[in-house]
CSV table of C-alpha atoms in Angstrom, one decimal:
chain,number,residue,atom,x,y,z
L,5,MET,CA,34.1,-110.8,-26.7
L,6,TRP,CA,33.3,-107.9,-24.3
L,7,ARG,CA,36.6,-106.3,-23.3
L,8,ALA,CA,37.2,-104.3,-20.2
L,9,ASP,CA,39.4,-101.8,-22.0
L,10,LYS,CA,38.7,-98.5,-20.2
L,11,TRP,CA,40.9,-99.1,-17.1
L,12,GLN,CA,43.6,-96.6,-16.1
L,13,ASP,CA,44.6,-98.1,-12.7
L,14,TYR,CA,44.6,-101.8,-13.9
L,15,GLU,CA,46.6,-103.3,-16.8
L,16,LEU,CA,47.1,-106.9,-17.9
L,17,LEU,CA,50.7,-106.5,-19.0
L,18,ASP,CA,51.3,-110.1,-20.2
L,19,CYS,CA,50.2,-113.7,-19.7
L,20,SER,CA,52.1,-117.0,-20.4
L,21,ASN,CA,52.7,-120.4,-19.0
L,22,GLY,CA,49.7,-120.4,-16.6
L,23,GLU,CA,50.4,-117.0,-15.1
L,24,LYS,CA,49.5,-113.4,-15.7
L,25,LEU,CA,51.5,-110.2,-15.0
L,26,GLU,CA,49.3,-107.4,-13.9
L,27,ARG,CA,49.6,-103.8,-12.8
L,28,TRP,CA,47.2,-102.8,-10.0
L,29,GLY,CA,47.8,-99.1,-9.6
L,30,LYS,CA,51.6,-98.8,-9.0
L,31,TYR,CA,52.1,-102.4,-8.0
L,32,THR,CA,52.8,-105.4,-10.2
L,33,LEU,CA,51.5,-108.8,-9.3
L,34,VAL,CA,52.1,-112.3,-10.8
L,35,ARG,CA,49.1,-114.6,-10.3
L,36,PRO,CA,48.1,-118.0,-11.7
L,37,ASP,CA,45.6,-118.2,-14.6
L,38,PRO,CA,44.4,-121.5,-16.0
L,39,GLN,CA,43.4,-120.0,-19.3
L,40,ALA,CA,47.0,-118.9,-20.2
L,41,ILE,CA,48.1,-122.3,-21.5
L,42,TRP,CA,50.4,-120.8,-24.2
L,43,SER,CA,54.1,-120.6,-23.8
L,44,THR,CA,55.2,-117.2,-25.1
L,45,PRO,CA,58.4,-115.2,-24.4
L,46,ARG,CA,58.3,-113.3,-21.1
L,47,THR,CA,60.0,-110.1,-22.3
L,48,ASN,CA,58.4,-107.7,-19.8
L,49,PRO,CA,60.9,-107.0,-17.0
L,50,GLY,CA,58.0,-107.1,-14.5
L,51,TRP,CA,58.1,-110.9,-14.7
L,52,ARG,CA,61.5,-111.0,-13.1
L,53,SER,CA,60.8,-108.5,-10.2
L,54,PRO,CA,57.1,-108.2,-9.4
L,55,ASP,CA,56.0,-106.5,-6.2
L,56,ALA,CA,54.3,-109.8,-5.3
L,57,ARG,CA,53.8,-113.3,-6.7
L,58,TYR,CA,51.3,-115.9,-5.8
L,59,ALA,CA,52.9,-119.4,-6.0
L,60,ARG,CA,50.9,-122.5,-5.9
L,61,SER,CA,51.8,-125.4,-3.6
L,62,ARG,CA,52.1,-129.0,-4.7
L,63,GLU,CA,50.0,-129.9,-1.7
L,64,GLY,CA,47.2,-127.6,-2.8
L,65,GLY,CA,46.5,-123.9,-2.3
L,66,GLY,CA,49.5,-121.6,-2.3
L,67,GLN,CA,50.8,-118.4,-0.8
L,68,TRP,CA,51.9,-114.9,-1.6
L,69,ASP,CA,55.5,-113.8,-1.8
L,70,LYS,CA,55.0,-110.1,-1.0
L,71,ASN,CA,58.3,-108.4,-1.9
L,72,ARG,CA,57.2,-104.8,-1.8
L,73,LEU,CA,53.4,-104.8,-1.2
L,74,PRO,CA,51.3,-103.0,1.3
L,75,ALA,CA,48.4,-104.8,3.1
L,76,ASN,CA,45.9,-102.9,1.0
L,77,TRP,CA,45.7,-100.0,-1.5
L,78,GLN,CA,43.1,-98.4,-3.8
L,79,VAL,CA,42.5,-98.5,-7.5
L,80,HIS,CA,40.1,-96.2,-9.4
L,81,TYR,CA,37.7,-96.9,-12.3
L,82,GLY,CA,36.2,-93.7,-13.5
L,83,GLU,CA,34.1,-92.4,-10.5
L,84,LEU,CA,34.5,-95.7,-8.7
L,85,THR,CA,37.2,-96.6,-6.1
L,86,PHE,CA,38.0,-100.1,-4.8
L,87,ASN,CA,40.1,-101.4,-1.9
L,88,ILE,CA,42.6,-104.0,-3.1
L,89,LYS,CA,43.8,-106.6,-0.6
L,90,PRO,CA,45.7,-109.8,-1.7
L,91,MET,CA,43.8,-112.7,-0.3
L,92,ASN,CA,44.2,-116.5,0.1
L,93,PHE,CA,43.9,-118.4,-3.1
L,94,LYS,CA,45.4,-115.7,-5.3
L,95,HIS,CA,42.4,-113.2,-5.2
L,96,THR,CA,42.7,-109.4,-4.8
L,97,GLY,CA,39.0,-108.6,-4.0
L,98,LEU,CA,38.2,-107.4,-7.5
L,99,PHE,CA,37.6,-108.9,-10.9
L,100,PRO,CA,38.7,-106.2,-13.4
L,101,GLU,CA,37.0,-107.8,-16.4
L,102,GLN,CA,33.6,-107.1,-14.8
L,103,ALA,CA,34.1,-103.4,-15.6
L,104,ALA,CA,32.6,-104.2,-19.0
L,105,ASN,CA,29.4,-105.2,-17.2
L,106,TRP,CA,29.5,-102.3,-14.9
L,107,ASP,CA,29.6,-99.9,-17.8
L,108,TRP,CA,26.6,-101.7,-19.5
L,109,ALA,CA,24.5,-101.8,-16.3
L,110,MET,CA,25.2,-98.1,-15.4
L,111,ASP,CA,24.2,-97.0,-18.9
L,112,LYS,CA,20.9,-99.1,-18.7
L,113,ILE,CA,20.1,-97.6,-15.3
L,114,ARG,CA,20.8,-94.0,-16.4
L,115,ARG,CA,18.7,-94.4,-19.6
L,116,ALA,CA,15.8,-96.0,-17.8
L,117,ASP,CA,14.4,-92.6,-16.7
L,118,ARG,CA,12.7,-94.2,-13.7
L,119,PRO,CA,13.7,-95.5,-10.3
L,120,ILE,CA,15.5,-98.8,-10.6
L,121,ARG,CA,15.9,-101.4,-7.9
L,122,VAL,CA,18.8,-103.8,-8.4
L,123,LEU,CA,19.3,-107.2,-6.6
L,124,ASN,CA,23.0,-108.2,-6.6
L,125,LEU,CA,23.4,-111.8,-5.7
L,126,PHE,CA,26.7,-113.5,-4.7
L,127,ALA,CA,27.8,-109.9,-4.6
L,128,TYR,CA,31.3,-110.4,-3.3
L,129,THR,CA,33.1,-107.1,-2.6
L,130,GLY,CA,30.5,-105.0,-4.3
L,131,GLY,CA,31.9,-104.0,-7.7
L,132,ALA,CA,28.5,-104.1,-9.3
L,133,THR,CA,26.7,-102.8,-6.2
L,134,VAL,CA,28.9,-99.6,-6.2
L,135,ALA,CA,28.5,-99.1,-9.9
L,136,CYS,CA,24.8,-99.4,-9.9
L,137,ALA,CA,24.4,-97.2,-6.9
L,138,ALA,CA,26.7,-94.6,-8.6
L,139,ALA,CA,24.3,-94.7,-11.6
L,140,GLY,CA,21.3,-93.8,-9.4
L,141,ALA,CA,19.8,-97.2,-8.6
L,142,SER,CA,18.8,-98.6,-5.2
L,143,VAL,CA,20.6,-101.8,-4.5
L,144,CYS,CA,20.2,-104.9,-2.4
L,145,HIS,CA,23.6,-106.5,-1.9
L,146,VAL,CA,23.5,-110.2,-0.8
L,147,ASP,CA,26.5,-112.4,0.0
L,148,ALA,CA,26.8,-115.3,2.4
L,149,ALA,CA,30.3,-114.1,3.7
L,150,LYS,CA,30.1,-111.5,6.3
L,151,GLY,CA,33.7,-110.4,5.6
L,152,MET,CA,32.9,-109.8,1.9
L,153,VAL,CA,29.9,-107.6,2.8
L,154,ALA,CA,32.1,-105.6,5.1
L,155,TRP,CA,34.6,-105.1,2.3
L,156,ALA,CA,31.8,-104.1,0.0
L,157,LYS,CA,30.8,-101.4,2.5
L,158,GLU,CA,34.4,-100.1,2.4
L,159,ASN,CA,34.2,-99.9,-1.4
L,160,ALA,CA,30.9,-98.0,-1.2
L,161,LYS,CA,32.4,-95.5,1.2
L,162,ALA,CA,35.6,-95.1,-0.9
L,163,SER,CA,33.4,-94.5,-4.0
L,164,GLY,CA,31.3,-91.9,-2.1
L,165,VAL,CA,28.0,-93.9,-2.4
L,166,GLU,CA,27.8,-95.1,1.2
L,167,ASP,CA,24.7,-92.8,1.8
L,168,ARG,CA,22.9,-94.2,-1.3
L,169,PRO,CA,20.0,-96.6,-0.8
L,170,ILE,CA,21.9,-99.9,-0.4
L,171,ARG,CA,20.7,-102.8,1.7
L,172,TRP,CA,23.5,-105.0,3.0
L,173,ILE,CA,22.4,-108.6,3.5
L,174,VAL,CA,24.5,-111.5,4.8
L,175,ASP,CA,22.6,-114.6,3.8
L,176,ASP,CA,22.4,-117.6,1.5
L,177,CYS,CA,21.3,-116.2,-1.8
L,178,ALA,CA,18.7,-118.8,-2.7
L,179,LYS,CA,17.1,-118.6,0.8
L,180,PHE,CA,17.0,-114.8,0.6
L,181,VAL,CA,15.3,-114.9,-2.8
L,182,GLU,CA,12.7,-117.4,-1.6
L,183,ARG,CA,11.9,-115.1,1.3
L,184,GLU,CA,11.7,-112.1,-1.0
L,185,ILE,CA,9.1,-113.9,-3.1
L,186,ARG,CA,7.0,-114.7,-0.1
L,187,ARG,CA,7.2,-111.1,1.0
L,188,GLY,CA,6.2,-109.9,-2.4
L,189,ASN,CA,9.3,-107.8,-2.9
L,190,THR,CA,10.5,-107.2,-6.5
L,191,TYR,CA,13.4,-105.8,-8.4
L,192,ASP,CA,13.9,-104.2,-11.8
L,193,ALA,CA,17.3,-105.8,-12.4
L,194,ILE,CA,19.2,-108.8,-11.1
L,195,ILE,CA,23.0,-109.4,-11.2
L,196,MET,CA,24.3,-112.7,-10.2
L,197,ASP,CA,27.9,-114.1,-10.0
L,198,PRO,CA,27.4,-117.6,-8.6
L,199,PRO,CA,30.4,-119.7,-7.7
L,200,SER,CA,31.4,-122.9,-9.6
L,201,TYR,CA,31.3,-124.8,-6.3
L,202,GLY,CA,30.5,-124.0,-2.7
L,203,ARG,CA,28.7,-124.9,0.5
L,204,GLY,CA,25.9,-123.0,2.1
L,205,PRO,CA,25.7,-122.1,5.8
L,206,GLY,CA,23.8,-125.3,6.5
L,207,GLY,CA,26.3,-127.5,4.6
L,208,GLU,CA,24.2,-127.4,1.4
L,209,VAL,CA,26.3,-128.2,-1.7
L,210,TRP,CA,26.2,-125.8,-4.6
L,211,LYS,CA,27.5,-127.0,-8.0
L,212,LEU,CA,26.9,-124.6,-10.8
L,213,GLU,CA,26.1,-127.2,-13.5
L,214,ASN,CA,23.4,-128.7,-11.3
L,215,ASN,CA,22.1,-125.6,-9.5
L,216,LEU,CA,22.3,-122.7,-12.0
L,217,PHE,CA,19.1,-123.3,-13.9
L,218,PRO,CA,16.8,-123.8,-10.9
L,219,PHE,CA,18.4,-120.8,-9.2
L,220,VAL,CA,17.8,-118.6,-12.3
L,221,ASP,CA,14.3,-119.9,-12.6
L,222,LEU,CA,13.7,-119.0,-8.9
L,223,CYS,CA,15.1,-115.5,-9.4
L,224,ALA,CA,12.5,-114.8,-12.1
L,225,GLY,CA,10.0,-114.7,-9.3
L,226,VAL,CA,11.5,-111.5,-7.8
L,227,LEU,CA,11.5,-109.5,-11.1
L,228,SER,CA,9.1,-106.6,-11.3
L,229,ASP,CA,6.4,-106.4,-13.9
L,230,HIS,CA,8.6,-104.0,-15.9
L,231,PRO,CA,12.1,-105.5,-15.6
L,232,LEU,CA,15.1,-103.8,-17.0
L,233,PHE,CA,17.9,-106.4,-17.2
L,234,VAL,CA,19.5,-109.5,-15.8
L,235,ILE,CA,23.3,-110.3,-15.8
L,236,ILE,CA,24.5,-113.8,-15.2
L,237,ASN,CA,28.2,-114.4,-14.8
L,238,SER,CA,30.0,-117.8,-15.0
L,239,TYR,CA,33.6,-118.7,-14.5
L,240,THR,CA,33.1,-122.4,-14.8
L,241,THR,CA,35.3,-123.9,-17.4
L,242,GLY,CA,33.2,-125.6,-20.1
L,243,LEU,CA,30.1,-123.6,-19.5
L,244,SER,CA,29.8,-121.7,-22.7
L,245,PRO,CA,28.1,-118.4,-23.3
L,246,SER,CA,25.5,-120.2,-25.5
L,247,THR,CA,24.5,-122.2,-22.4
L,248,LEU,CA,23.8,-119.0,-20.5
L,249,THR,CA,21.7,-117.7,-23.4
L,250,TYR,CA,19.6,-120.9,-23.5
L,251,ILE,CA,18.9,-120.5,-19.8
L,252,ALA,CA,18.0,-116.8,-20.0
L,253,GLU,CA,15.8,-117.3,-23.0
L,254,SER,CA,14.1,-120.2,-21.4
L,255,VAL,CA,13.4,-118.3,-18.1
L,256,PHE,CA,13.3,-114.6,-18.8
L,257,SER,CA,12.4,-114.2,-22.4
L,258,ARG,CA,9.6,-116.8,-22.2
L,259,ARG,CA,8.1,-115.0,-19.3
L,260,PHE,CA,8.8,-111.3,-20.1
L,261,GLY,CA,9.8,-111.1,-23.7
L,262,GLY,CA,13.0,-109.2,-24.5
L,263,ARG,CA,16.3,-110.8,-25.6
L,264,SER,CA,19.5,-112.4,-24.4
L,265,VAL,CA,23.0,-111.9,-25.6
L,266,SER,CA,26.0,-113.8,-24.2
L,267,ASP,CA,29.7,-113.6,-24.8
L,268,GLU,CA,33.1,-114.0,-23.1
L,269,LEU,CA,34.5,-111.3,-21.0
L,270,GLY,CA,38.1,-110.5,-21.7
L,271,LEU,CA,41.0,-108.3,-20.6
L,272,PRO,CA,43.3,-106.8,-23.3
L,273,VAL,CA,46.9,-107.8,-23.0
L,274,SER,CA,49.3,-104.9,-23.4
L,275,GLU,CA,52.2,-107.1,-24.6
L,276,ASN,CA,50.5,-108.2,-27.9
L,277,GLY,CA,47.1,-106.6,-28.2
L,278,LEU,CA,45.3,-109.9,-27.8
L,279,ALA,CA,42.8,-110.6,-25.0
L,280,LEU,CA,42.8,-113.1,-22.1
L,281,PRO,CA,39.3,-114.8,-21.8
L,282,CYS,CA,37.9,-114.4,-18.3
L,283,GLY,CA,34.6,-116.4,-18.2
L,284,ALA,CA,31.2,-116.0,-19.8
L,285,THR,CA,28.4,-113.5,-19.2
L,286,CYS,CA,24.8,-113.3,-20.3
L,287,ARG,CA,22.9,-110.0,-20.5
L,288,TRP,CA,19.1,-110.2,-20.8
L,289,GLU,CA,17.2,-107.0,-21.4
L,290,LYS,CA,13.5,-106.3,-21.8
């Protein structure tokens, strides 16, 4: 497991009975987590009086009970700064476990000793975009949600990289890649964080189990002749790291050589030193 264990402004205090207790800067949140199926004693006092709790509804969805929480605030990860805003469906605008991938990508970019162009697909609020830009890469940030791209720009400004070479694209990721192939544009690295399920702007249905392989295969067409790396993230339950390795080996290693390594991402739990699994990641490198 690759653990995101270098955070100062984020801490997973405890997790139990389908929920996790987290510290985001100076605020404590309780949010649902389907992986925390164990029933362990909740001894941390934060369980009883969090600054906010997201409670699920029996009818579906849920809502925040914001006891003592501002509309937004910032957390820092090394040289990076992110704006946190509690959203519908329990999210905060940042997946802290991805810090393990940010560190790896930043190291690869800095060691490359050449200009690196990164394509960040399903780029959300730009955690990987900001990290890669801070490491010296030029980045193309693509997400279908206009609001998420605007939020990513805020994070870039907060991190002091708003003047770096970043292209901000609001578009369907597959359609954008198809156009880039036709235009002959290439990238040295690709990061993708596709959703488990979604609908495109034209009503197209995206289901990860059905669409991931053809999408990854399509993305191989925008890699440069000297690619550096590809990162594939998956939060879909039941899609194992080995599945991602098989896909990456079949697409990238067959075409470019190199190797793929996949594992779970995890967050260390302060209460007991264990780690909460947070999805799978594949890292292919040339």
